[in-house]
Amino acid sequence: MAGRFEILKDDDETYRFRLTAADGTVVAESPTFRHLEGVIAGINAVRENAATGLVVDRSTAARRAA
């Protein structure tokens, strides 16, 4: 089974989504959105960009600067 996007509605009437792996592990959680249309657009953006996104390791630069 593939992972899934869960849409959540918070007490303050905002929305957010959570991406979970097949085993239920939370992989990512979004910021809040005022409208359901916004959270759906956020999910679509993650779907489109995640598969082709580059991995940029900024941890080594942060260690050198410290």
Coordinates of C-alpha atoms in Angstrom, one line a residue:
M1 CA 0.0 0.0 0.0
A2 CA 1.2 3.5 -0.8
G3 CA 1.5 6.4 1.5
R4 CA -1.4 8.8 1.8
F5 CA -2.3 12.4 2.4
E6 CA -4.6 13.1 5.3
I7 CA -6.5 16.4 5.4
L8 CA -7.1 17.7 8.9
K9 CA -9.3 20.6 10.1
D10 CA -8.1 22.4 13.3
D11 CA -10.1 24.0 16.0
D12 CA -9.5 27.4 14.6
E13 CA -11.1 26.4 11.3
T14 CA -7.9 26.1 9.4
Y15 CA -6.7 23.1 7.4
R16 CA -3.4 21.2 7.1
F17 CA -2.3 18.0 5.6
R18 CA -0.1 15.2 6.8
L19 CA 1.8 12.8 4.5
T20 CA 2.0 9.3 6.0
A21 CA 4.0 6.3 4.9
A22 CA 2.3 2.9 4.3
D23 CA 3.1 1.9 7.9
G24 CA 1.5 5.0 9.3
T25 CA 4.8 6.9 10.0
V26 CA 4.3 10.7 9.5
V27 CA 6.7 11.7 6.7
A28 CA 5.7 15.4 6.5
E29 CA 3.2 17.9 7.9
S30 CA 2.1 21.1 6.2
P31 CA 1.7 24.6 7.5
T32 CA -1.9 25.7 8.0
F33 CA -4.2 26.9 5.2
R34 CA -7.3 29.1 5.6
H35 CA -9.3 27.3 3.0
L36 CA -9.8 23.7 1.8
E37 CA -8.8 24.7 -1.7
G38 CA -5.5 25.9 -0.4
V39 CA -4.7 22.6 1.3
I40 CA -5.6 20.7 -1.8
A41 CA -3.3 23.0 -3.9
G42 CA -0.5 22.3 -1.4
I43 CA -1.0 18.5 -1.7
N44 CA -0.9 18.8 -5.5
A45 CA 2.3 20.9 -5.3
V46 CA 4.0 18.3 -3.1
R47 CA 2.9 15.5 -5.5
E48 CA 4.3 17.4 -8.5
N49 CA 7.6 18.5 -7.0
A50 CA 8.7 15.7 -4.7
A51 CA 9.4 13.1 -7.4
T52 CA 11.8 15.4 -9.3
G53 CA 13.1 17.6 -6.5
L54 CA 16.9 17.8 -6.0
V55 CA 18.4 16.9 -2.6
V56 CA 20.6 19.7 -1.4
D57 CA 22.7 18.9 1.7
R58 CA 23.1 22.2 3.6
S59 CA 24.3 20.4 6.7
T60 CA 28.0 20.5 5.8
A61 CA 28.0 24.2 5.1
A62 CA 26.3 24.8 8.5
R63 CA 29.0 22.8 10.2
R64 CA 31.8 24.7 8.5
A65 CA 30.3 28.0 9.5
A66 CA 29.9 27.1 13.1

